[in-house]
mmCIF file of C-alpha atoms in Angstrom:
data_model
loop_
_atom_site.group_PDB
_atom_site.id
_atom_site.type_symbol
_atom_site.label_atom_id
_atom_site.label_comp_id
_atom_site.label_asym_id
_atom_site.label_seq_id
_atom_site.Cartn_x
_atom_site.Cartn_y
_atom_site.Cartn_z
ATOM 1 C CA MET A 4 -11.178 18.498 -37.223
ATOM 2 C CA GLU A 5 -13.105 17.431 -40.574
ATOM 3 C CA SER A 6 -9.660 15.105 -41.700
ATOM 4 C CA VAL A 7 -10.380 12.487 -38.592
ATOM 5 C CA ARG A 8 -10.520 9.069 -38.923
ATOM 6 C CA ALA A 9 -9.912 7.920 -35.612
ATOM 7 C CA VAL A 10 -9.955 8.634 -31.873
ATOM 8 C CA LEU A 11 -7.292 7.305 -28.918
ATOM 9 C CA ILE A 12 -9.011 7.758 -26.074
ATOM 10 C CA ASP A 13 -7.464 7.402 -21.930
ATOM 11 C CA ILE A 14 -9.855 5.058 -20.089
ATOM 12 C CA ASP A 15 -9.153 5.988 -15.985
ATOM 13 C CA GLY A 16 -10.426 8.883 -15.201
ATOM 14 C CA VAL A 17 -11.679 9.616 -18.899
ATOM 15 C CA LEU A 18 -14.155 6.522 -19.535
ATOM 16 C CA THR A 19 -14.180 5.717 -16.123
ATOM 17 C CA VAL A 20 -13.153 6.528 -12.360
ATOM 18 C CA SER A 21 -12.415 2.797 -10.390
ATOM 19 C CA TRP A 22 -13.824 1.304 -13.281
ATOM 20 C CA ARG A 23 -17.294 2.927 -12.932
ATOM 21 C CA PRO A 24 -18.140 4.805 -15.947
ATOM 22 C CA LEU A 25 -18.175 8.622 -15.866
ATOM 23 C CA PRO A 26 -21.948 10.047 -16.847
ATOM 24 C CA GLY A 27 -22.566 9.829 -20.430
ATOM 25 C CA THR A 28 -19.324 7.952 -21.494
ATOM 26 C CA VAL A 29 -20.751 4.762 -22.218
ATOM 27 C CA GLU A 30 -23.957 6.519 -24.848
ATOM 28 C CA ALA A 31 -20.672 8.837 -25.845
ATOM 29 C CA LEU A 32 -18.482 5.738 -27.306
ATOM 30 C CA ARG A 33 -21.256 4.131 -28.783
ATOM 31 C CA GLU A 34 -22.257 7.530 -31.078
ATOM 32 C CA VAL A 35 -18.478 7.727 -31.748
ATOM 33 C CA ARG A 36 -18.226 4.038 -32.863
ATOM 34 C CA GLU A 37 -21.644 4.072 -34.794
ATOM 35 C CA ALA A 38 -19.959 7.562 -36.382
ATOM 36 C CA GLY A 39 -17.538 5.501 -38.433
ATOM 37 C CA PHE A 40 -14.673 6.550 -36.609
ATOM 38 C CA GLY A 41 -11.847 4.014 -35.599
ATOM 39 C CA VAL A 42 -11.457 3.584 -31.769
ATOM 40 C CA LEU A 43 -8.243 2.637 -29.724
ATOM 41 C CA LEU A 44 -8.251 2.765 -25.795
ATOM 42 C CA VAL A 45 -4.986 3.952 -24.707
ATOM 43 C CA THR A 46 -4.330 3.019 -21.348
ATOM 44 C CA ASN A 47 -0.917 3.277 -18.871
ATOM 45 C CA THR A 48 -3.375 1.192 -16.782
ATOM 46 C CA THR A 49 -0.570 -1.444 -15.468
ATOM 47 C CA SER A 50 -2.725 -3.338 -12.829
ATOM 48 C CA ARG A 51 -4.644 -5.196 -15.381
ATOM 49 C CA THR A 52 -4.327 -7.375 -18.835
ATOM 50 C CA ARG A 53 -6.075 -5.773 -22.194
ATOM 51 C CA ALA A 54 -8.362 -8.939 -21.552
ATOM 52 C CA SER A 55 -9.452 -8.196 -18.143
ATOM 53 C CA ILE A 56 -10.363 -4.412 -19.111
ATOM 54 C CA ALA A 57 -12.215 -5.537 -21.871
ATOM 55 C CA ARG A 58 -14.238 -8.000 -19.734
ATOM 56 C CA THR A 59 -14.611 -4.717 -16.954
ATOM 57 C CA LEU A 60 -15.897 -2.272 -19.616
ATOM 58 C CA ALA A 61 -17.877 -4.478 -21.905
ATOM 59 C CA GLU A 62 -19.710 -5.827 -18.490
ATOM 60 C CA ALA A 63 -20.522 -1.765 -17.335
ATOM 61 C CA GLY A 64 -21.253 -1.508 -21.328
ATOM 62 C CA PHE A 65 -18.858 0.381 -23.420
ATOM 63 C CA PRO A 66 -18.481 -1.661 -27.112
ATOM 64 C CA VAL A 67 -15.496 -2.437 -26.654
ATOM 65 C CA SER A 68 -12.838 -6.007 -26.700
ATOM 66 C CA ALA A 69 -9.739 -6.759 -26.045
ATOM 67 C CA GLU A 70 -8.148 -5.963 -29.363
ATOM 68 C CA ASP A 71 -9.545 -2.529 -28.995
ATOM 69 C CA ILE A 72 -7.064 -1.658 -25.828
ATOM 70 C CA LEU A 73 -3.426 -0.825 -26.048
ATOM 71 C CA THR A 74 -1.590 -1.213 -22.845
ATOM 72 C CA ALA A 75 1.629 0.483 -21.806
ATOM 73 C CA PRO A 76 2.916 -3.308 -20.338
ATOM 74 C CA ALA A 77 1.869 -4.372 -24.042
ATOM 75 C CA ALA A 78 3.676 -1.810 -25.470
ATOM 76 C CA THR A 79 6.326 -2.520 -23.151
ATOM 77 C CA ALA A 80 6.709 -6.180 -24.250
ATOM 78 C CA ALA A 81 7.254 -4.916 -27.638
ATOM 79 C CA TYR A 82 9.899 -2.193 -26.770
ATOM 80 C CA LEU A 83 11.805 -4.852 -24.667
ATOM 81 C CA ALA A 84 11.896 -7.361 -27.728
ATOM 82 C CA GLU A 85 13.399 -4.916 -29.924
ATOM 83 C CA HIS A 86 15.937 -3.020 -27.656
ATOM 84 C CA CYS A 87 16.256 -5.786 -25.458
ATOM 85 C CA PRO A 88 15.762 -9.039 -26.543
ATOM 86 C CA GLY A 89 16.437 -11.495 -24.110
ATOM 87 C CA ALA A 90 16.729 -9.411 -21.096
ATOM 88 C CA ARG A 91 16.409 -10.699 -17.636
ATOM 89 C CA CYS A 92 14.104 -8.432 -16.005
ATOM 90 C CA ALA A 93 13.605 -7.356 -12.613
ATOM 91 C CA LEU A 94 8.979 -6.188 -12.637
ATOM 92 C CA LEU A 95 8.226 -3.896 -9.406
ATOM 93 C CA ASN A 96 4.207 -3.421 -10.369
ATOM 94 C CA SER A 97 1.310 -3.531 -9.081
ATOM 95 C CA GLY A 98 -1.023 -5.884 -10.084
ATOM 96 C CA ASP A 99 -0.915 -9.152 -12.577
ATOM 97 C CA ILE A 100 0.182 -8.448 -16.060
ATOM 98 C CA ALA A 101 1.935 -11.272 -17.529
ATOM 99 C CA GLU A 102 -0.528 -12.194 -20.007
ATOM 100 C CA ASP A 103 0.474 -8.817 -21.847
ATOM 101 C CA LEU A 104 4.346 -9.174 -21.020
ATOM 102 C CA ASP A 105 4.603 -11.940 -23.295
ATOM 103 C CA GLY A 106 7.979 -13.048 -24.466
ATOM 104 C CA VAL A 107 9.412 -10.558 -21.681
ATOM 105 C CA THR A 108 11.508 -13.181 -18.845
ATOM 106 C CA VAL A 109 11.052 -11.743 -15.392
ATOM 107 C CA VAL A 110 13.496 -12.945 -12.509
ATOM 108 C CA ASP A 111 12.285 -14.048 -9.293
ATOM 109 C CA ALA A 112 12.568 -11.137 -7.017
ATOM 110 C CA GLY A 113 12.824 -13.204 -4.325
ATOM 111 C CA ASP A 114 16.033 -14.723 -6.358
ATOM 112 C CA THR A 115 18.943 -12.936 -4.455
ATOM 113 C CA GLY A 116 21.365 -14.308 -6.936
ATOM 114 C CA ALA A 117 19.760 -13.124 -9.883
ATOM 115 C CA VAL A 118 21.423 -10.806 -12.006
ATOM 116 C CA PRO A 119 18.716 -8.924 -14.341
ATOM 117 C CA ASP A 120 19.267 -6.782 -17.603
ATOM 118 C CA VAL A 121 16.423 -4.412 -16.630
ATOM 119 C CA VAL A 122 14.889 -3.310 -13.601
ATOM 120 C CA LEU A 123 11.254 -2.619 -15.106
ATOM 121 C CA VAL A 124 8.793 -0.201 -13.295
ATOM 122 C CA GLY A 125 5.075 -0.302 -13.573
ATOM 123 C CA GLY A 126 2.067 0.821 -11.977
ATOM 124 C CA ALA A 127 2.733 1.591 -7.938
ATOM 125 C CA GLY A 128 1.081 -0.317 -4.530
ATOM 126 C CA PRO A 129 1.736 -1.850 -2.001
ATOM 127 C CA GLU A 130 4.925 -3.379 -3.289
ATOM 128 C CA PHE A 131 6.380 -0.399 -3.460
ATOM 129 C CA GLY A 132 8.236 -0.750 -0.082
ATOM 130 C CA TYR A 133 11.333 0.107 1.100
ATOM 131 C CA ALA A 134 13.231 -3.362 0.699
ATOM 132 C CA ALA A 135 11.446 -3.330 -3.416
ATOM 133 C CA LEU A 136 13.083 0.078 -4.074
ATOM 134 C CA ASP A 137 16.105 -0.539 -2.382
ATOM 135 C CA ARG A 138 16.541 -4.302 -4.154
ATOM 136 C CA ALA A 139 16.142 -2.208 -7.535
ATOM 137 C CA PHE A 140 18.338 0.254 -6.572
ATOM 138 C CA GLY A 141 21.133 -2.279 -6.344
ATOM 139 C CA HIS A 142 20.391 -3.624 -9.476
ATOM 140 C CA LEU A 143 20.631 -0.164 -11.463
ATOM 141 C CA GLN A 144 24.085 0.225 -9.456
ATOM 142 C CA ARG A 145 25.034 -2.660 -10.812
ATOM 143 C CA GLY A 146 24.531 -1.798 -14.530
ATOM 144 C CA ALA A 147 20.631 -2.784 -15.318
ATOM 145 C CA ARG A 148 18.578 -0.621 -17.439
ATOM 146 C CA LEU A 149 15.405 1.216 -16.139
ATOM 147 C CA VAL A 150 12.453 0.892 -18.259
ATOM 148 C CA ALA A 151 9.426 2.382 -16.919
ATOM 149 C CA MET A 152 6.004 2.101 -18.212
ATOM 150 C CA HIS A 153 5.196 5.594 -17.434
ATOM 151 C CA ARG A 154 5.806 8.502 -15.310
ATOM 152 C CA ASN A 155 2.134 9.123 -13.695
ATOM 153 C CA LEU A 156 2.973 10.933 -10.387
ATOM 154 C CA TYR A 157 -1.116 10.115 -9.534
ATOM 155 C CA TRP A 158 -4.605 8.935 -10.796
ATOM 156 C CA ARG A 159 -8.069 9.197 -9.897
ATOM 157 C CA THR A 160 -9.854 6.681 -7.890
ATOM 158 C CA ALA A 161 -13.619 6.976 -5.907
ATOM 159 C CA GLU A 162 -11.442 7.564 -2.815
ATOM 160 C CA GLY A 163 -9.365 10.469 -4.215
ATOM 161 C CA LEU A 164 -5.880 10.913 -6.101
ATOM 162 C CA ARG A 165 -3.774 7.968 -5.386
ATOM 163 C CA LEU A 166 0.448 8.106 -5.415
ATOM 164 C CA ASP A 167 1.713 6.579 -8.488
ATOM 165 C CA SER A 168 4.830 5.133 -9.273
ATOM 166 C CA GLY A 169 6.547 8.303 -11.105
ATOM 167 C CA ALA A 170 7.465 9.756 -7.744
ATOM 168 C CA PHE A 171 9.347 6.278 -7.085
ATOM 169 C CA LEU A 172 10.976 6.945 -10.770
ATOM 170 C CA ALA A 173 12.470 10.026 -10.048
ATOM 171 C CA GLY A 174 13.937 8.972 -6.957
ATOM 172 C CA LEU A 175 15.456 6.573 -8.210
ATOM 173 C CA GLU A 176 17.046 8.202 -11.388
ATOM 174 C CA ARG A 177 18.473 10.415 -9.059
ATOM 175 C CA ALA A 178 19.524 8.138 -6.163
ATOM 176 C CA ALA A 179 21.278 5.528 -9.753
ATOM 177 C CA ARG A 180 21.748 8.804 -11.731
ATOM 178 C CA VAL A 181 20.230 7.121 -15.059
ATOM 179 C CA GLU A 182 17.433 7.867 -16.590
ATOM 180 C CA ALA A 183 14.724 5.804 -17.363
ATOM 181 C CA GLU A 184 13.187 4.315 -20.739
ATOM 182 C CA ILE A 185 9.600 5.456 -21.223
ATOM 183 C CA THR A 186 7.447 2.637 -23.007
ATOM 184 C CA GLY A 187 3.570 3.905 -22.377
ATOM 185 C CA LYS A 188 2.227 7.377 -22.505
ATOM 186 C CA PRO A 189 3.727 9.978 -22.827
ATOM 187 C CA ALA A 190 6.626 7.917 -25.103
ATOM 188 C CA ARG A 191 6.077 9.286 -28.878
ATOM 189 C CA ALA A 192 6.462 5.659 -29.394
ATOM 190 C CA PHE A 193 3.843 4.504 -28.034
ATOM 191 C CA PHE A 194 1.284 7.018 -29.648
ATOM 192 C CA ALA A 195 3.255 5.894 -33.425
ATOM 193 C CA SER A 196 2.071 2.029 -31.671
ATOM 194 C CA ALA A 197 -1.585 3.174 -31.484
ATOM 195 C CA LEU A 198 -1.945 5.074 -34.857
ATOM 196 C CA ALA A 199 -0.672 2.282 -36.223
ATOM 197 C CA ARG A 200 -2.925 0.020 -34.860
ATOM 198 C CA LEU A 201 -5.733 2.127 -36.787
ATOM 199 C CA GLY A 202 -3.991 2.208 -39.535
ATOM 200 C CA VAL A 203 -4.255 6.055 -39.877
ATOM 201 C CA GLY A 204 -1.486 9.049 -39.887
ATOM 202 C CA ALA A 205 -1.390 11.863 -36.647
ATOM 203 C CA GLU A 206 -3.617 14.286 -38.627
ATOM 204 C CA GLU A 207 -6.013 11.980 -38.712
ATOM 205 C CA ALA A 208 -6.308 11.173 -35.138
ATOM 206 C CA VAL A 209 -7.159 12.606 -32.204
ATOM 207 C CA MET A 210 -6.741 12.001 -28.379
ATOM 208 C CA VAL A 211 -8.764 12.259 -25.349
ATOM 209 C CA GLY A 212 -7.298 12.689 -21.649
ATOM 210 C CA ASP A 213 -7.682 13.900 -18.727
ATOM 211 C CA ASP A 214 -3.577 14.169 -18.429
ATOM 212 C CA VAL A 215 -2.559 17.648 -19.669
ATOM 213 C CA GLU A 216 0.696 16.620 -19.754
ATOM 214 C CA SER A 217 1.571 12.903 -20.868
ATOM 215 C CA ASP A 218 -2.085 12.190 -22.693
ATOM 216 C CA VAL A 219 -2.402 15.633 -24.226
ATOM 217 C CA LEU A 220 0.309 17.394 -24.809
ATOM 218 C CA ALA A 221 2.599 14.547 -25.611
ATOM 219 C CA ALA A 222 -0.021 13.457 -28.275
ATOM 220 C CA GLN A 223 -0.208 17.349 -30.039
ATOM 221 C CA ARG A 224 3.654 16.826 -30.004
ATOM 222 C CA ALA A 225 3.427 13.493 -32.089
ATOM 223 C CA GLY A 226 1.505 14.930 -33.936
ATOM 224 C CA VAL A 227 -2.218 14.071 -32.823
ATOM 225 C CA THR A 228 -4.618 16.986 -32.196
ATOM 226 C CA GLY A 229 -4.959 16.891 -28.352
ATOM 227 C CA VAL A 230 -8.512 17.280 -26.595
ATOM 228 C CA LEU A 231 -8.462 17.623 -22.294
ATOM 229 C CA VAL A 232 -11.354 16.570 -20.472
ATOM 230 C CA ARG A 233 -12.187 18.204 -16.973
ATOM 231 C CA THR A 234 -12.693 14.894 -15.340
ATOM 232 C CA GLY A 235 -10.565 12.554 -13.514
ATOM 233 C CA LYS A 236 -7.514 13.632 -12.429
ATOM 234 C CA PHE A 237 -7.675 17.042 -14.210
ATOM 235 C CA GLN A 238 -7.291 19.834 -12.067
ATOM 236 C CA PRO A 239 -6.867 23.678 -13.333
ATOM 237 C CA GLU A 240 -3.840 24.274 -11.607
ATOM 238 C CA THR A 241 -1.983 21.882 -13.291
ATOM 239 C CA LEU A 242 -3.470 23.170 -16.843
ATOM 240 C CA ARG A 243 -2.135 26.704 -16.015
ATOM 241 C CA SER A 244 1.139 25.366 -14.983
ATOM 242 C CA ALA A 245 1.257 22.654 -18.174
ATOM 243 C CA ASP A 246 4.029 22.900 -20.913
ATOM 244 C CA GLY A 247 1.962 23.823 -23.508
ATOM 245 C CA THR A 248 -2.186 24.281 -24.092
ATOM 246 C CA PRO A 249 -4.484 21.861 -25.442
ATOM 247 C CA ASP A 250 -6.220 22.509 -29.062
ATOM 248 C CA HIS A 251 -10.017 21.467 -26.901
ATOM 249 C CA VAL A 252 -10.541 21.547 -23.597
ATOM 250 C CA ILE A 253 -14.274 19.800 -22.979
ATOM 251 C CA ASP A 254 -15.975 18.842 -19.758
ATOM 252 C CA SER A 255 -16.031 15.365 -20.418
ATOM 253 C CA PHE A 256 -15.808 12.265 -22.877
ATOM 254 C CA ALA A 257 -19.859 12.616 -23.593
ATOM 255 C CA ASP A 258 -19.007 16.095 -24.737
ATOM 256 C CA LEU A 259 -16.878 14.797 -27.674
ATOM 257 C CA PRO A 260 -19.369 13.008 -30.318
ATOM 258 C CA ALA A 261 -20.440 16.748 -30.295
ATOM 259 C CA LEU A 262 -16.754 18.467 -31.075
ATOM 260 C CA LEU A 263 -15.980 15.295 -33.758
ATOM 261 C CA ARG A 264 -19.338 17.035 -35.452
ATOM 262 C CA GLY A 265 -17.828 20.736 -35.086
ATOM 263 C CA SER A 266 -20.534 22.120 -32.717
ATOM 264 C CA ALA A 267 -18.719 22.005 -29.476
ATOM 265 C CA GLN A 268 -16.436 24.870 -28.789
ATOM 266 C CA GLN A 269 -13.045 24.852 -27.821
#
């Protein structure tokens, strides 16, 4: 850990659950910042914009601003600008993320005559009903590309685990016989963008997350040290069945400062 200069941090399940701080996380983030580490919050959250997330976290005491946050929608906007410039997108998402989809042309879901170039899938919610999914399936059959902000199957709330869009995405892929292009975690490009924002190399960063596959092992495949926390969506059986082994496993983000100092055990 001696070469680490920056920390990438997932939000939901790591710093907060249902946007309420987990014990010790506010103090731990302050300690990490005061120690001189670069910090970037990297999240697949698709229900809020960067500015909204920053306000909520700041009100809870976290020392962050919108510039400290990279969301899957913001990464998606950059991806579409590079790979599908000018594309008309049919958006299937729960929450208002228009501010982070700067430059993306979203067609009106109620316009039955619209022929989108891209079906854009965000996070799941009540909007993911039969009619919306069947409409997306029809667009894919007519040749639209399938772009998804993430593959998360579920996330942790104060009431327990909730189903996320990865479950629906798998069905769309199989039914339409296409493969989604992923723009958020676990895409390697997402981590590359985060590292570029911080101005560090992969060997100089750690990624802290509660999702062993999308957060931790994906970061390790990108050359970043992976730290798994036993909070949020963490489940022992998921760790046991994972495709690899995290570099470090700690009880919570509150233990990260000690790990960075080299005094915590894996």
